[in-house]
Backbone as JSON, one array per atom type, in Angstrom:
{
  "sequence": "MELTFIQSFPPAFQFSGGPGSGKGTQCIKIVETFGFAHLSAGDLLRREIASKSADGAMILNTIKEGKIVPSQVTVKLIQKEMELSYNHKFLIDGFPRTEENRVSFERIIGVEPNVVLFFDCPEEEMVKRVLNRNEGRVDDNLETIKKRLTVFQALSLPVINYYSEKGKLYTIKAIGTEDEIFEQVRPIFAAFEAIPLNTRWNWNISALVVVIDMSQRENSRKNNIIVLQQL",
  "N": [[-12.21, 2.69, -8.74], [-10.27, 4.01, -11.15], [-6.92, 3.91, -12.45], [-4.81, 5.32, -14.48], [-1.75, 5.39, -16.17], [1.04, 7.43, -17.56], [4.16, 8.13, -19.25], [6.14, 10.64, -18.47], [7.1, 13.84, -17.05], [8.82, 13.96, -14.03], [6.67, 13.41, -11.58], [4.08, 14.83, -9.19], [2.23, 15.26, -6.3], [-0.48, 17.2, -4.87], [-2.31, 18.46, -2.28], [-5.36, 19.78, -1.29], [-7.55, 21.82, 0.91], [-9.66, 23.53, 3.31], [-9.12, 24.95, 6.65], [-9.17, 22.17, 9.27], [-10.14, 20.44, 7.44], [-9.43, 17.94, 7.55], [-6.89, 17.02, 6.3], [-4.49, 16.81, 7.75], [-4.77, 14.6, 9.38], [-4.96, 12.46, 7.55], [-2.69, 12.71, 6.45], [-0.99, 11.51, 8.74], [-1.82, 8.85, 8.46], [-0.86, 8.27, 5.95], [1.81, 8.5, 6.38], [2.06, 6.35, 8.18], [1.44, 4.17, 6.7], [2.98, 4.14, 4.0], [5.35, 5.34, 4.89], [6.03, 7.67, 4.44], [8.11, 10.83, 4.96], [6.57, 13.15, 7.07], [6.04, 16.86, 6.79], [4.85, 19.58, 8.17], [4.11, 22.8, 7.07], [2.42, 24.44, 8.85], [3.36, 23.43, 11.34], [6.2, 23.81, 11.2], [6.16, 26.6, 11.35], [4.99, 27.47, 13.45], [6.81, 26.29, 15.39], [9.07, 27.87, 14.7], [7.83, 30.25, 16.07], [7.9, 29.75, 18.56], [10.76, 29.7, 19.15], [11.12, 32.34, 19.51], [12.36, 33.87, 17.64], [13.01, 37.0, 15.31], [11.64, 36.52, 13.01], [9.83, 34.76, 14.0], [8.42, 36.51, 15.43], [7.02, 38.17, 13.76], [5.62, 35.95, 12.05], [3.75, 35.09, 14.03], [2.13, 37.43, 14.42], [1.26, 37.77, 11.94], [-0.35, 35.43, 11.61], [-2.26, 35.42, 13.59], [-3.66, 37.76, 12.49], [-4.93, 36.46, 10.53], [-3.68, 36.24, 8.01], [-1.45, 35.28, 5.15], [1.44, 34.04, 5.66], [4.49, 34.95, 4.42], [5.77, 34.03, 1.22], [8.54, 33.38, 0.94], [9.68, 32.96, 3.63], [8.31, 30.64, 4.51], [8.99, 28.86, 2.66], [11.97, 28.68, 2.9], [12.07, 27.54, 5.59], [10.75, 24.94, 5.16], [12.62, 24.1, 3.29], [14.94, 24.03, 4.7], [14.28, 21.99, 6.79], [14.21, 19.91, 5.15], [16.63, 19.49, 4.36], [18.06, 18.55, 6.59], [16.89, 16.19, 6.87], [17.02, 12.68, 6.53], [15.28, 10.96, 5.34], [13.91, 9.93, 2.23], [11.48, 10.29, 1.26], [8.47, 12.85, 1.1], [5.97, 14.3, 2.88], [4.71, 17.26, 2.21], [3.17, 19.68, 4.1], [0.98, 22.13, 4.01], [1.4, 24.03, 2.15], [1.68, 24.99, -1.23], [-0.34, 27.98, -0.56], [-1.35, 29.98, -2.14], [-1.72, 31.86, -5.1], [0.59, 33.25, -5.76], [2.14, 31.68, -3.99], [2.05, 29.38, -5.34], [3.12, 29.73, -7.92], [5.75, 30.18, -6.82], [6.49, 28.0, -5.71], [6.31, 26.06, -7.91], [8.2, 26.92, -9.5], [10.59, 26.8, -8.16], [10.75, 23.83, -7.45], [10.36, 22.94, -10.24], [8.46, 21.67, -11.71], [5.08, 21.22, -12.68], [2.19, 20.29, -10.73], [0.49, 17.24, -11.81], [-2.0, 16.41, -11.11], [-4.45, 17.4, -8.81], [-5.49, 16.84, -5.02], [-8.28, 17.52, -3.69], [-9.74, 18.3, -0.46], [-12.76, 18.37, 0.23], [-15.03, 19.63, 2.53], [-17.76, 20.78, 4.44], [-18.26, 24.03, 5.58], [-18.97, 24.67, 8.19], [-18.76, 22.0, 9.46], [-15.96, 22.07, 9.35], [-15.07, 24.2, 11.19], [-16.19, 23.12, 13.38], [-14.61, 21.04, 13.97], [-11.94, 22.13, 13.96], [-12.26, 23.51, 16.48], [-12.97, 21.61, 18.42], [-10.53, 20.34, 18.46], [-8.6, 20.89, 20.19], [-5.68, 21.46, 20.48], [-4.02, 23.44, 21.61], [-3.51, 25.61, 19.88], [-2.46, 29.01, 18.95], [-3.89, 30.04, 16.7], [-6.28, 28.5, 16.97], [-8.91, 29.52, 17.42], [-12.49, 30.7, 17.45], [-12.82, 33.37, 16.04], [-10.27, 33.47, 14.56], [-10.43, 31.37, 13.08], [-12.64, 31.85, 11.44], [-11.54, 34.05, 9.82], [-9.29, 32.78, 8.59], [-10.97, 31.04, 7.19], [-11.98, 32.71, 5.43], [-9.94, 33.66, 4.15], [-9.02, 31.45, 3.05], [-10.95, 31.21, 1.09], [-10.8, 33.42, -0.45], [-7.96, 33.35, -1.19], [-7.02, 30.89, -1.72], [-8.71, 29.18, -2.93], [-8.72, 30.23, -5.71], [-6.51, 28.98, -6.69], [-7.09, 26.31, -6.53], [-8.99, 26.18, -8.34], [-7.79, 26.9, -10.89], [-6.42, 24.72, -11.25], [-8.52, 23.01, -11.47], [-9.72, 23.75, -14.06], [-7.54, 23.13, -15.75], [-8.17, 20.64, -15.7], [-6.97, 19.03, -13.59], [-8.09, 18.37, -11.41], [-9.03, 16.44, -8.2], [-11.48, 15.38, -6.15], [-11.79, 14.73, -2.76], [-14.35, 13.65, -0.6], [-14.34, 14.75, 2.12], [-16.29, 13.93, 4.37], [-17.18, 11.82, 7.09], [-15.9, 8.95, 8.73], [-12.36, 8.89, 9.67], [-11.01, 6.39, 8.66], [-12.89, 5.84, 6.42], [-12.45, 7.97, 4.85], [-9.8, 7.65, 4.41], [-9.85, 5.43, 2.63], [-10.45, 6.51, 0.42], [-8.08, 7.66, -0.52], [-5.95, 5.89, -0.03], [-5.7, 4.09, -2.31], [-4.55, 5.9, -4.23], [-2.11, 6.18, -3.38], [-1.29, 3.64, -3.06], [-0.89, 2.91, -5.68], [1.36, 4.37, -6.51], [3.28, 3.25, -4.88], [3.48, 0.9, -6.29], [4.77, 0.81, -8.45], [7.83, 0.17, -10.07], [11.05, 1.13, -8.48], [13.05, 1.91, -10.23], [11.94, 3.07, -12.37], [10.11, 4.51, -11.65], [10.52, 7.37, -11.39], [9.94, 8.42, -14.06], [7.06, 8.18, -14.6], [3.79, 9.01, -14.35], [0.7, 9.63, -12.66], [-2.14, 9.59, -14.14], [-4.76, 11.88, -14.24], [-5.78, 11.52, -11.68], [-3.91, 11.65, -9.18], [-0.57, 12.95, -8.74], [2.88, 12.49, -8.14], [5.61, 13.84, -7.19], [8.77, 12.72, -8.15], [12.24, 12.35, -7.35], [14.35, 10.92, -7.28], [16.05, 9.88, -9.57], [17.26, 12.32, -10.31], [20.13, 14.06, -11.02], [22.4, 14.54, -8.18], [20.46, 14.49, -6.2], [18.86, 13.48, -3.3], [16.45, 13.28, -2.49], [13.73, 11.77, -3.19], [10.91, 11.6, -3.33], [8.26, 13.73, -3.36], [5.53, 14.92, -1.83], [3.21, 17.36, -1.99], [1.05, 19.24, 0.0], [-1.66, 21.26, 0.93], [-2.78, 23.38, 3.27], [-4.39, 25.53, 5.52]],
  "CA": [[-11.17, 3.88, -9.04], [-9.42, 3.7, -12.36], [-5.73, 4.71, -12.54], [-3.99, 5.41, -15.76], [-0.3, 5.84, -16.22], [1.55, 7.75, -18.74], [5.27, 8.4, -19.14], [5.93, 11.96, -18.28], [8.05, 14.34, -16.33], [8.83, 13.71, -12.67], [5.06, 13.71, -11.22], [3.67, 15.63, -8.01], [0.97, 15.13, -5.42], [-0.82, 18.26, -4.07], [-3.53, 18.28, -1.45], [-5.73, 21.28, -0.58], [-8.7, 21.87, 1.61], [-9.53, 24.69, 4.48], [-8.65, 24.47, 7.77], [-10.12, 21.19, 9.62], [-10.8, 19.5, 6.58], [-8.88, 16.54, 7.67], [-5.91, 16.67, 5.87], [-3.74, 16.48, 8.52], [-5.02, 13.09, 10.0], [-4.64, 11.7, 6.43], [-1.11, 12.59, 6.61], [-0.55, 10.53, 9.48], [-2.08, 7.5, 7.91], [0.02, 8.06, 4.68], [3.16, 8.1, 6.9], [2.29, 5.17, 8.74], [1.12, 3.31, 5.78], [3.62, 4.29, 3.24], [6.67, 5.72, 5.1], [6.63, 9.26, 3.83], [8.34, 11.81, 6.14], [5.6, 14.51, 7.28], [6.63, 17.86, 6.77], [4.09, 20.34, 8.21], [4.22, 24.22, 6.91], [2.12, 24.85, 10.2], [4.07, 22.93, 12.49], [7.24, 24.56, 11.28], [5.98, 28.05, 11.45], [4.63, 27.38, 15.01], [8.06, 26.27, 15.9], [9.81, 29.02, 14.54], [7.37, 31.27, 16.7], [8.32, 29.41, 19.8], [12.08, 30.02, 19.04], [11.29, 33.83, 19.63], [13.07, 34.74, 16.57], [12.28, 38.05, 14.75], [11.04, 35.79, 12.08], [8.73, 34.27, 14.74], [7.47, 37.28, 15.99], [6.37, 38.18, 12.38], [4.85, 34.85, 11.77], [2.9, 35.18, 15.07], [1.34, 38.62, 14.28], [0.63, 37.52, 10.49], [-1.19, 34.33, 11.91], [-3.33, 36.28, 14.3], [-4.53, 38.57, 11.55], [-5.6, 35.65, 9.52], [-3.21, 36.46, 6.95], [-0.64, 34.34, 4.77], [3.0, 34.23, 5.8], [5.37, 35.46, 3.18], [6.18, 32.54, 0.48], [10.08, 33.07, 1.28], [9.69, 32.44, 4.93], [7.92, 29.46, 4.81], [10.03, 27.99, 1.68], [13.24, 28.73, 3.88], [11.78, 26.76, 6.71], [10.55, 23.76, 4.35], [14.09, 23.63, 2.7], [15.96, 23.66, 5.77], [13.93, 20.77, 7.4], [14.39, 18.69, 4.05], [18.14, 19.23, 4.26], [18.18, 18.0, 7.8], [16.2, 14.74, 6.96], [17.48, 11.43, 5.86], [14.23, 10.38, 4.53], [13.65, 10.4, 0.66], [9.91, 10.69, 0.63], [8.21, 13.81, 1.89], [4.69, 14.9, 2.59], [4.91, 18.77, 2.48], [1.81, 19.86, 4.5], [0.64, 23.65, 4.28], [2.18, 24.95, 1.24], [1.49, 26.32, -1.33], [-1.58, 28.18, -0.36], [-1.72, 31.19, -2.79], [-1.25, 31.82, -6.49], [2.14, 33.39, -5.46], [2.99, 30.47, -3.45], [2.04, 28.05, -6.28], [4.09, 30.1, -8.84], [7.2, 29.98, -6.41], [6.73, 26.5, -5.34], [6.57, 25.31, -9.26], [9.55, 27.19, -9.93], [11.94, 26.08, -7.08], [10.42, 22.06, -7.68], [10.77, 22.81, -11.43], [7.49, 20.95, -12.29], [3.61, 21.66, -12.05], [1.61, 18.89, -10.44], [-0.54, 17.1, -12.98], [-3.4, 16.47, -10.4], [-4.38, 17.93, -7.31], [-6.57, 16.29, -4.31], [-8.95, 18.74, -3.04], [-10.3, 17.73, 0.51], [-14.01, 19.0, 0.44], [-15.52, 19.62, 3.74], [-18.57, 21.8, 4.93], [-17.63, 25.07, 6.48], [-19.58, 24.35, 9.65], [-18.14, 20.85, 9.8], [-14.26, 22.51, 9.63], [-15.2, 24.91, 12.22], [-16.52, 22.41, 14.55], [-13.22, 20.04, 14.1], [-10.87, 22.89, 14.44], [-12.64, 23.82, 17.72], [-12.52, 20.43, 19.16], [-9.22, 19.36, 18.38], [-7.75, 21.35, 21.79], [-4.17, 21.23, 20.49], [-3.77, 24.73, 22.06], [-2.67, 26.39, 18.76], [-2.7, 30.21, 18.89], [-5.16, 30.27, 15.85], [-7.73, 27.53, 17.03], [-10.18, 30.12, 18.22], [-13.58, 30.98, 16.46], [-12.34, 34.59, 15.29], [-9.48, 33.49, 13.79], [-10.69, 30.54, 12.24], [-13.49, 32.55, 10.39], [-10.69, 34.66, 9.22], [-8.46, 31.61, 7.89], [-11.77, 30.43, 6.15], [-12.15, 33.85, 4.48], [-8.55, 33.93, 3.53], [-8.75, 30.24, 2.13], [-11.79, 31.25, -0.13], [-10.31, 34.45, -1.35], [-6.76, 33.13, -1.76], [-6.71, 29.33, -1.95], [-9.66, 28.55, -4.14], [-8.39, 30.57, -7.19], [-5.34, 28.08, -7.02], [-7.74, 25.16, -6.8], [-9.8, 26.56, -9.66], [-6.76, 26.97, -11.8], [-6.07, 23.13, -11.69], [-9.7, 22.36, -12.11], [-9.78, 24.26, -15.24], [-6.77, 22.36, -16.27], [-8.38, 19.03, -15.63], [-6.33, 18.2, -12.86], [-8.56, 18.37, -9.6], [-9.81, 15.44, -7.97], [-12.15, 15.81, -5.02], [-11.96, 13.72, -1.8], [-15.31, 13.98, 0.0], [-13.99, 14.67, 3.58], [-16.96, 13.58, 5.59], [-17.05, 10.3, 7.5], [-14.74, 8.5, 9.55], [-10.88, 8.84, 9.07], [-10.81, 5.44, 7.72], [-13.8, 5.98, 5.34], [-11.71, 9.0, 4.17], [-8.62, 7.36, 3.86], [-10.31, 4.67, 1.55], [-10.56, 7.33, -0.9], [-6.76, 8.13, -0.55], [-5.1, 5.09, -0.33], [-5.53, 3.48, -3.61], [-3.7, 6.71, -5.24], [-0.51, 5.98, -2.91], [-0.69, 2.25, -3.16], [-0.72, 2.77, -7.18], [2.6, 4.73, -6.81], [4.05, 2.44, -4.54], [3.51, -0.38, -6.85], [5.56, 1.26, -9.51], [9.17, -0.12, -9.65], [11.85, 2.24, -8.14], [13.86, 2.37, -11.28], [11.14, 3.52, -13.4], [9.07, 5.4, -11.0], [10.55, 8.73, -11.69], [9.45, 9.22, -15.15], [5.99, 7.95, -14.67], [2.72, 9.9, -13.38], [-0.92, 9.13, -12.43], [-2.91, 10.74, -14.83], [-6.42, 12.15, -13.8], [-6.02, 11.6, -10.15], [-2.82, 12.56, -8.55], [0.77, 12.92, -9.51], [3.91, 12.51, -7.1], [7.3, 14.17, -7.45], [9.71, 11.48, -7.68], [13.33, 12.88, -8.07], [15.45, 9.87, -7.2], [16.79, 9.75, -10.57], [17.71, 13.51, -10.72], [21.7, 14.49, -10.29], [22.69, 15.21, -6.95], [19.26, 14.61, -5.53], [18.73, 12.49, -2.45], [15.11, 13.52, -1.9], [13.42, 11.38, -4.48], [9.26, 11.8, -3.32], [7.96, 14.92, -2.69], [3.97, 15.18, -1.81], [2.65, 18.72, -1.26], [-0.45, 19.37, 0.57], [-2.34, 22.42, 0.85], [-3.42, 23.73, 4.37], [-4.22, 26.79, 6.25]],
  "C": [[-10.2, 3.23, -10.07], [-8.2, 4.43, -12.45], [-4.87, 4.48, -13.96], [-2.53, 6.06, -15.87], [0.28, 6.02, -17.53], [2.98, 8.35, -18.58], [5.53, 9.83, -19.35], [7.1, 12.6, -17.5], [7.98, 13.98, -14.85], [7.37, 14.18, -12.03], [5.22, 14.18, -9.66], [2.49, 15.71, -7.52], [0.92, 16.58, -4.87], [-2.04, 18.33, -3.35], [-3.91, 19.74, -1.27], [-6.97, 21.1, -0.06], [-8.49, 23.15, 2.74], [-9.11, 23.83, 5.57], [-9.73, 23.32, 8.59], [-10.96, 20.37, 8.6], [-10.46, 18.02, 6.5], [-7.75, 16.16, 7.19], [-4.55, 16.19, 6.55], [-3.51, 15.12, 9.15], [-4.75, 12.28, 8.87], [-3.13, 11.51, 6.07], [-0.18, 11.57, 7.33], [-0.94, 9.25, 9.08], [-1.11, 7.58, 6.93], [1.06, 7.47, 5.35], [3.21, 6.76, 7.5], [2.09, 4.1, 7.77], [2.2, 2.96, 4.71], [5.15, 4.71, 3.34], [7.18, 7.01, 4.67], [6.85, 10.05, 5.09], [7.34, 13.28, 6.14], [6.15, 15.9, 7.56], [5.51, 19.08, 7.05], [4.34, 21.68, 7.97], [4.1, 24.7, 8.38], [2.84, 24.73, 11.4], [5.56, 23.79, 12.36], [7.25, 26.02, 11.66], [5.66, 28.13, 13.01], [6.1, 27.22, 15.96], [8.99, 27.08, 15.75], [9.13, 30.28, 15.7], [7.91, 30.86, 18.08], [9.8, 29.67, 20.0], [12.44, 31.63, 19.38], [12.42, 34.54, 18.78], [12.37, 36.01, 16.0], [11.43, 37.34, 13.96], [9.7, 35.26, 12.77], [7.85, 34.98, 15.16], [6.43, 37.83, 14.84], [5.33, 37.3, 11.96], [3.76, 34.93, 12.57], [1.93, 36.12, 14.59], [0.5, 38.2, 12.59], [-0.26, 36.68, 10.66], [-2.34, 34.61, 12.72], [-3.93, 37.16, 13.48], [-5.26, 37.79, 10.52], [-4.91, 35.56, 7.89], [-2.14, 35.16, 6.63], [0.65, 34.79, 4.84], [3.79, 34.19, 4.52], [5.91, 33.95, 2.55], [7.6, 32.51, 1.04], [10.48, 32.67, 2.59], [9.25, 30.92, 4.93], [8.61, 28.39, 3.69], [11.28, 27.74, 2.44], [13.07, 27.77, 4.99], [11.73, 25.16, 6.17], [11.96, 23.1, 4.0], [14.95, 23.09, 3.77], [15.7, 22.28, 6.6], [14.25, 19.57, 6.39], [15.91, 18.55, 3.98], [18.33, 18.45, 5.42], [17.78, 16.55, 7.83], [17.19, 13.48, 6.16], [16.69, 10.67, 5.23], [14.37, 10.72, 3.12], [12.57, 10.48, 0.14], [9.43, 11.74, 1.56], [6.67, 14.0, 1.86], [5.01, 16.46, 3.24], [3.39, 19.31, 2.87], [1.59, 21.37, 4.7], [1.01, 24.44, 3.15], [2.39, 24.08, -0.19], [-0.06, 26.68, -1.27], [-2.14, 29.36, -1.28], [-1.34, 30.98, -4.34], [0.14, 31.88, -6.55], [2.79, 32.2, -5.0], [3.34, 29.57, -4.51], [3.17, 28.42, -7.35], [5.62, 29.73, -8.27], [7.62, 28.6, -6.39], [7.17, 25.84, -6.72], [8.02, 25.83, -9.7], [10.73, 26.71, -9.38], [12.0, 24.67, -7.51], [11.02, 22.0, -9.23], [9.8, 21.93, -12.36], [6.02, 21.12, -11.57], [2.9, 20.39, -11.96], [0.48, 19.02, -11.49], [-1.89, 16.65, -12.23], [-3.44, 16.8, -9.15], [-5.6, 17.16, -6.65], [-7.08, 17.42, -3.43], [-9.83, 18.09, -1.62], [-11.79, 18.6, 0.85], [-14.86, 18.8, 1.52], [-16.65, 20.95, 3.84], [-18.04, 22.76, 5.77], [-17.8, 25.04, 8.16], [-18.7, 22.95, 10.36], [-16.42, 21.29, 10.09], [-14.12, 23.25, 10.92], [-15.23, 23.98, 13.37], [-15.17, 21.44, 14.8], [-12.17, 20.79, 14.57], [-10.78, 23.34, 15.97], [-12.42, 22.8, 18.82], [-11.46, 19.67, 19.4], [-8.39, 19.8, 19.74], [-6.41, 20.92, 21.41], [-3.59, 22.39, 20.88], [-3.05, 25.58, 21.05], [-3.06, 27.85, 18.86], [-3.88, 30.54, 17.88], [-6.26, 29.52, 15.67], [-8.85, 28.4, 18.02], [-11.12, 30.54, 16.96], [-13.22, 32.1, 15.65], [-11.46, 34.09, 14.25], [-9.53, 32.48, 12.66], [-11.6, 31.21, 11.12], [-12.54, 33.51, 9.31], [-9.73, 33.78, 8.3], [-9.52, 31.15, 6.69], [-11.97, 31.36, 5.09], [-11.11, 33.79, 3.55], [-8.37, 32.69, 2.29], [-9.75, 30.35, 1.01], [-11.35, 32.2, -0.99], [-9.23, 33.91, -2.17], [-6.48, 31.78, -2.43], [-7.72, 28.64, -3.31], [-9.45, 29.14, -5.38], [-7.16, 29.58, -7.71], [-6.07, 26.66, -7.26], [-8.69, 25.28, -8.34], [-9.02, 26.49, -10.79], [-6.4, 25.72, -12.15], [-7.28, 22.47, -11.83], [-9.89, 22.47, -13.57], [-8.91, 23.66, -16.18], [-7.02, 20.84, -16.43], [-7.76, 18.48, -14.84], [-6.81, 18.08, -11.45], [-9.15, 17.1, -9.43], [-10.03, 15.58, -6.28], [-12.27, 14.59, -4.17], [-13.01, 14.35, -0.94], [-14.77, 13.74, 1.56], [-14.64, 14.8, 4.8], [-17.07, 12.21, 5.94], [-15.99, 10.09, 8.52], [-13.25, 8.76, 8.92], [-10.76, 7.78, 8.36], [-11.56, 5.23, 6.38], [-13.06, 6.8, 4.38], [-10.7, 8.56, 3.75], [-8.77, 6.35, 2.77], [-10.24, 5.38, 0.5], [-8.92, 7.63, -1.21], [-5.91, 7.28, -0.87], [-4.66, 4.33, -1.35], [-4.44, 4.39, -4.41], [-2.12, 6.24, -4.64], [0.04, 4.71, -3.04], [-0.19, 2.13, -4.94], [0.73, 3.27, -7.47], [3.46, 4.18, -6.42], [4.47, 1.2, -5.24], [4.54, -0.28, -8.26], [7.09, 1.15, -9.28], [10.17, 1.32, -9.64], [12.55, 2.57, -9.17], [13.2, 2.86, -12.34], [10.17, 4.52, -12.82], [9.16, 6.7, -11.42], [10.15, 9.18, -13.05], [7.86, 8.55, -15.53], [4.87, 8.83, -13.97], [1.4, 9.2, -13.41], [-1.88, 9.82, -13.06], [-4.49, 10.69, -14.41], [-6.7, 12.16, -12.36], [-4.95, 12.2, -9.31], [-1.44, 12.17, -9.03], [1.95, 13.23, -8.35], [5.18, 12.93, -7.78], [7.97, 13.36, -7.09], [11.14, 12.04, -8.42], [14.57, 12.02, -7.68], [16.27, 9.71, -8.31], [17.76, 11.14, -10.88], [19.11, 13.61, -10.07], [21.63, 15.07, -9.31], [21.4, 15.4, -6.06], [19.08, 13.26, -4.68], [17.21, 12.53, -1.94], [14.11, 13.21, -3.23], [11.73, 11.74, -4.54], [9.06, 13.06, -2.88], [6.15, 15.19, -2.84], [3.66, 16.52, -1.24], [1.39, 18.61, -1.19], [-0.54, 20.74, 0.94], [-3.16, 22.77, 2.19], [-3.55, 24.78, 5.05], [-4.38, 26.35, 7.65]]
}
């Protein structure tokens, strides 16, 4: 795997893949290895559901229907969690999922990812993984899984294709053991971590993945944001 570095705007990671493609597992490994804070959009939405708030009730009904939660709701939850955190490096898992999400997110962050990682996994394998993970999620049943896959193909794949057409997509083959898959992911993060902190903000990784590093921006204490997409 060859990494090419070019001077550019603050870079950004984006992960994509359907439910059960293994992105959450890889998040854990990235956190353990490289010290990023993991903010799961799905976990934040489920926590809001558990709070019995009006937004929580709306989120629950939306998820049961296999639909996408409104962008402003998810963004609000993510922003709140970031403001409460003292970590300066983040994995944002589960957003953006749609073209509307993508446009909204890039407007908020102020930069478009240079490279997107897509976790490619056969549908039957994703269904099996979700049904076997036994985490008690309200959306972990066969009917809802099928709806989520349909939504992913209809709404998320256009986002993936958008980045592919721009030459920014890198595919991770999400079949094999967790460690085997991580060996495809590790070099990307290792290359970023090797960049000196005082220059990291204005470098990106060309043709593989890009990390938003905001450490040198005025009034910003959140210097690394990695965005992951997950249903």
